[in-house]
Amino acid sequence: MSDVKRKQNVLNVKQKLEILQKLDKGESASTDAEDILNEGNTISHSAALQSAETLLDYMGQRGFDYGDITAVRKICVDIRLEMNKQQKQRLITDFFFKQQILKGKFLV
């Protein structure tokens, strides 16, 4: 999986300003930023997890090989780990943005 190339998306100045204004009002802007960055043909982690779990159920019902089922379980675990990692990153980012805004040190 380390060979997978990922397209990096970057927020433009207007999008950053909108997010900062929401943070200034005390709102969480992490989902807005994620939505902006995920525009296009990307699939959300929750949709990917649901599909993998559906496949896992199907494989269990049809009597697939244990090794194949284990591989799909591993994919589910990897998706959950990535979801948790992104959630932690959003919390950290929101915290630091709020700290910078409260201290008045953030320049737009």
PDB file of C-alpha atoms in Angstrom:
ATOM      1  CA  MET A   1       0.000   0.000   0.000  1.00  0.00           C
ATOM      2  CA  SER A   2       2.971   2.315   0.364  1.00  0.00           C
ATOM      3  CA  ASP A   3       3.264   2.511  -3.436  1.00  0.00           C
ATOM      4  CA  VAL A   4      -0.057   4.354  -3.717  1.00  0.00           C
ATOM      5  CA  LYS A   5       0.368   7.961  -4.853  1.00  0.00           C
ATOM      6  CA  ARG A   6      -2.064  10.432  -3.321  1.00  0.00           C
ATOM      7  CA  LYS A   7      -3.113  13.702  -4.843  1.00  0.00           C
ATOM      8  CA  GLN A   8      -2.541  16.532  -2.393  1.00  0.00           C
ATOM      9  CA  ASN A   9      -5.321  19.082  -2.235  1.00  0.00           C
ATOM     10  CA  VAL A  10      -4.707  22.530  -0.815  1.00  0.00           C
ATOM     11  CA  LEU A  11      -7.209  25.087   0.430  1.00  0.00           C
ATOM     12  CA  ASN A  12      -7.152  28.439  -1.321  1.00  0.00           C
ATOM     13  CA  VAL A  13      -7.083  31.731   0.614  1.00  0.00           C
ATOM     14  CA  LYS A  14     -10.855  32.271   0.394  1.00  0.00           C
ATOM     15  CA  GLN A  15     -11.562  28.780   1.738  1.00  0.00           C
ATOM     16  CA  LYS A  16      -9.068  29.290   4.575  1.00  0.00           C
ATOM     17  CA  LEU A  17     -10.688  32.612   5.470  1.00  0.00           C
ATOM     18  CA  GLU A  18     -14.162  31.037   5.585  1.00  0.00           C
ATOM     19  CA  ILE A  19     -12.890  28.286   7.872  1.00  0.00           C
ATOM     20  CA  LEU A  20     -11.140  30.777  10.151  1.00  0.00           C
ATOM     21  CA  GLN A  21     -14.315  32.859  10.384  1.00  0.00           C
ATOM     22  CA  LYS A  22     -16.255  29.777  11.467  1.00  0.00           C
ATOM     23  CA  LEU A  23     -13.608  28.970  14.060  1.00  0.00           C
ATOM     24  CA  ASP A  24     -13.750  32.567  15.282  1.00  0.00           C
ATOM     25  CA  LYS A  25     -17.497  32.116  15.867  1.00  0.00           C
ATOM     26  CA  GLY A  26     -16.777  28.980  17.885  1.00  0.00           C
ATOM     27  CA  GLU A  27     -17.962  26.577  15.199  1.00  0.00           C
ATOM     28  CA  SER A  28     -16.051  23.495  14.121  1.00  0.00           C
ATOM     29  CA  ALA A  29     -14.747  23.864  10.602  1.00  0.00           C
ATOM     30  CA  SER A  30     -12.969  20.535  10.258  1.00  0.00           C
ATOM     31  CA  THR A  31     -15.768  18.888   8.283  1.00  0.00           C
ATOM     32  CA  ASP A  32     -15.966  21.885   5.949  1.00  0.00           C
ATOM     33  CA  ALA A  33     -12.249  21.679   5.250  1.00  0.00           C
ATOM     34  CA  GLU A  34     -12.500  17.942   4.717  1.00  0.00           C
ATOM     35  CA  ASP A  35     -15.433  18.374   2.323  1.00  0.00           C
ATOM     36  CA  ILE A  36     -13.526  20.979   0.310  1.00  0.00           C
ATOM     37  CA  LEU A  37     -10.427  18.815   0.111  1.00  0.00           C
ATOM     38  CA  ASN A  38     -12.436  15.718  -0.796  1.00  0.00           C
ATOM     39  CA  GLU A  39     -14.278  17.293  -3.724  1.00  0.00           C
ATOM     40  CA  GLY A  40     -14.154  15.225  -6.872  1.00  0.00           C
ATOM     41  CA  ASN A  41     -14.188  11.487  -7.251  1.00  0.00           C
ATOM     42  CA  THR A  42     -12.935  10.523  -3.813  1.00  0.00           C
ATOM     43  CA  ILE A  43     -14.767   8.064  -1.579  1.00  0.00           C
ATOM     44  CA  SER A  44     -15.200   8.808   2.108  1.00  0.00           C
ATOM     45  CA  HIS A  45     -13.714   6.483   4.687  1.00  0.00           C
ATOM     46  CA  SER A  46     -17.156   5.630   6.042  1.00  0.00           C
ATOM     47  CA  ALA A  47     -18.401   4.638   2.566  1.00  0.00           C
ATOM     48  CA  ALA A  48     -15.283   2.542   1.985  1.00  0.00           C
ATOM     49  CA  LEU A  49     -15.672   0.879   5.381  1.00  0.00           C
ATOM     50  CA  GLN A  50     -19.338   0.117   4.743  1.00  0.00           C
ATOM     51  CA  SER A  51     -18.476  -1.446   1.374  1.00  0.00           C
ATOM     52  CA  ALA A  52     -15.677  -3.538   2.873  1.00  0.00           C
ATOM     53  CA  GLU A  53     -17.949  -4.732   5.691  1.00  0.00           C
ATOM     54  CA  THR A  54     -20.660  -5.627   3.170  1.00  0.00           C
ATOM     55  CA  LEU A  55     -18.089  -7.587   1.174  1.00  0.00           C
ATOM     56  CA  LEU A  56     -16.991  -9.312   4.379  1.00  0.00           C
ATOM     57  CA  ASP A  57     -20.591 -10.362   5.115  1.00  0.00           C
ATOM     58  CA  TYR A  58     -20.995 -11.646   1.559  1.00  0.00           C
ATOM     59  CA  MET A  59     -17.763 -13.617   1.757  1.00  0.00           C
ATOM     60  CA  GLY A  60     -18.842 -15.176   5.052  1.00  0.00           C
ATOM     61  CA  GLN A  61     -22.209 -16.223   3.615  1.00  0.00           C
ATOM     62  CA  ARG A  62     -20.667 -17.732   0.494  1.00  0.00           C
ATOM     63  CA  GLY A  63     -17.961 -19.680   2.283  1.00  0.00           C
ATOM     64  CA  PHE A  64     -14.904 -17.893   0.940  1.00  0.00           C
ATOM     65  CA  ASP A  65     -11.432 -18.999   1.950  1.00  0.00           C
ATOM     66  CA  TYR A  66     -10.323 -17.958   5.449  1.00  0.00           C
ATOM     67  CA  GLY A  67      -7.259 -16.177   4.036  1.00  0.00           C
ATOM     68  CA  ASP A  68      -9.413 -14.021   1.778  1.00  0.00           C
ATOM     69  CA  ILE A  69     -11.754 -13.126   4.648  1.00  0.00           C
ATOM     70  CA  THR A  70      -8.746 -12.249   6.804  1.00  0.00           C
ATOM     71  CA  ALA A  71      -7.436  -9.943   4.067  1.00  0.00           C
ATOM     72  CA  VAL A  72     -10.752  -8.056   3.918  1.00  0.00           C
ATOM     73  CA  ARG A  73     -10.815  -7.825   7.730  1.00  0.00           C
ATOM     74  CA  LYS A  74      -7.350  -6.270   7.561  1.00  0.00           C
ATOM     75  CA  ILE A  75      -8.658  -3.712   5.069  1.00  0.00           C
ATOM     76  CA  CYS A  76     -11.480  -2.822   7.494  1.00  0.00           C
ATOM     77  CA  VAL A  77      -8.960  -2.378  10.311  1.00  0.00           C
ATOM     78  CA  ASP A  78      -6.761  -0.187   8.099  1.00  0.00           C
ATOM     79  CA  ILE A  79      -9.722   2.026   7.162  1.00  0.00           C
ATOM     80  CA  ARG A  80     -10.714   2.419  10.826  1.00  0.00           C
ATOM     81  CA  LEU A  81      -7.133   3.311  11.765  1.00  0.00           C
ATOM     82  CA  GLU A  82      -7.021   5.950   9.038  1.00  0.00           C
ATOM     83  CA  MET A  83     -10.367   7.366  10.190  1.00  0.00           C
ATOM     84  CA  ASN A  84      -9.085   7.601  13.774  1.00  0.00           C
ATOM     85  CA  LYS A  85      -5.850   9.216  12.628  1.00  0.00           C
ATOM     86  CA  GLN A  86      -7.713  11.863  10.640  1.00  0.00           C
ATOM     87  CA  GLN A  87     -10.109  12.544  13.517  1.00  0.00           C
ATOM     88  CA  LYS A  88      -7.165  13.099  15.875  1.00  0.00           C
ATOM     89  CA  GLN A  89      -5.530  15.388  13.330  1.00  0.00           C
ATOM     90  CA  ARG A  90      -8.737  17.422  12.977  1.00  0.00           C
ATOM     91  CA  LEU A  91      -8.974  17.829  16.748  1.00  0.00           C
ATOM     92  CA  ILE A  92      -5.348  18.932  16.974  1.00  0.00           C
ATOM     93  CA  THR A  93      -5.729  21.347  14.058  1.00  0.00           C
ATOM     94  CA  ASP A  94      -8.919  22.866  15.506  1.00  0.00           C
ATOM     95  CA  PHE A  95      -7.210  23.267  18.882  1.00  0.00           C
ATOM     96  CA  PHE A  96      -4.204  25.106  17.458  1.00  0.00           C
ATOM     97  CA  PHE A  97      -6.322  27.320  15.193  1.00  0.00           C
ATOM     98  CA  LYS A  98      -8.443  28.324  18.188  1.00  0.00           C
ATOM     99  CA  GLN A  99      -5.323  29.014  20.268  1.00  0.00           C
ATOM    100  CA  GLN A 100      -3.854  31.215  17.546  1.00  0.00           C
ATOM    101  CA  ILE A 101      -7.106  33.120  17.089  1.00  0.00           C
ATOM    102  CA  LEU A 102      -7.473  33.666  20.845  1.00  0.00           C
ATOM    103  CA  LYS A 103      -3.922  35.003  21.057  1.00  0.00           C
ATOM    104  CA  GLY A 104      -4.453  37.161  17.970  1.00  0.00           C
ATOM    105  CA  LYS A 105      -1.373  35.736  16.326  1.00  0.00           C
ATOM    106  CA  PHE A 106      -2.993  34.361  13.213  1.00  0.00           C
ATOM    107  CA  LEU A 107      -2.503  36.470  10.105  1.00  0.00           C
ATOM    108  CA  VAL A 108      -4.640  35.987   7.033  1.00  0.00           C
TER     109      VAL A 108
END
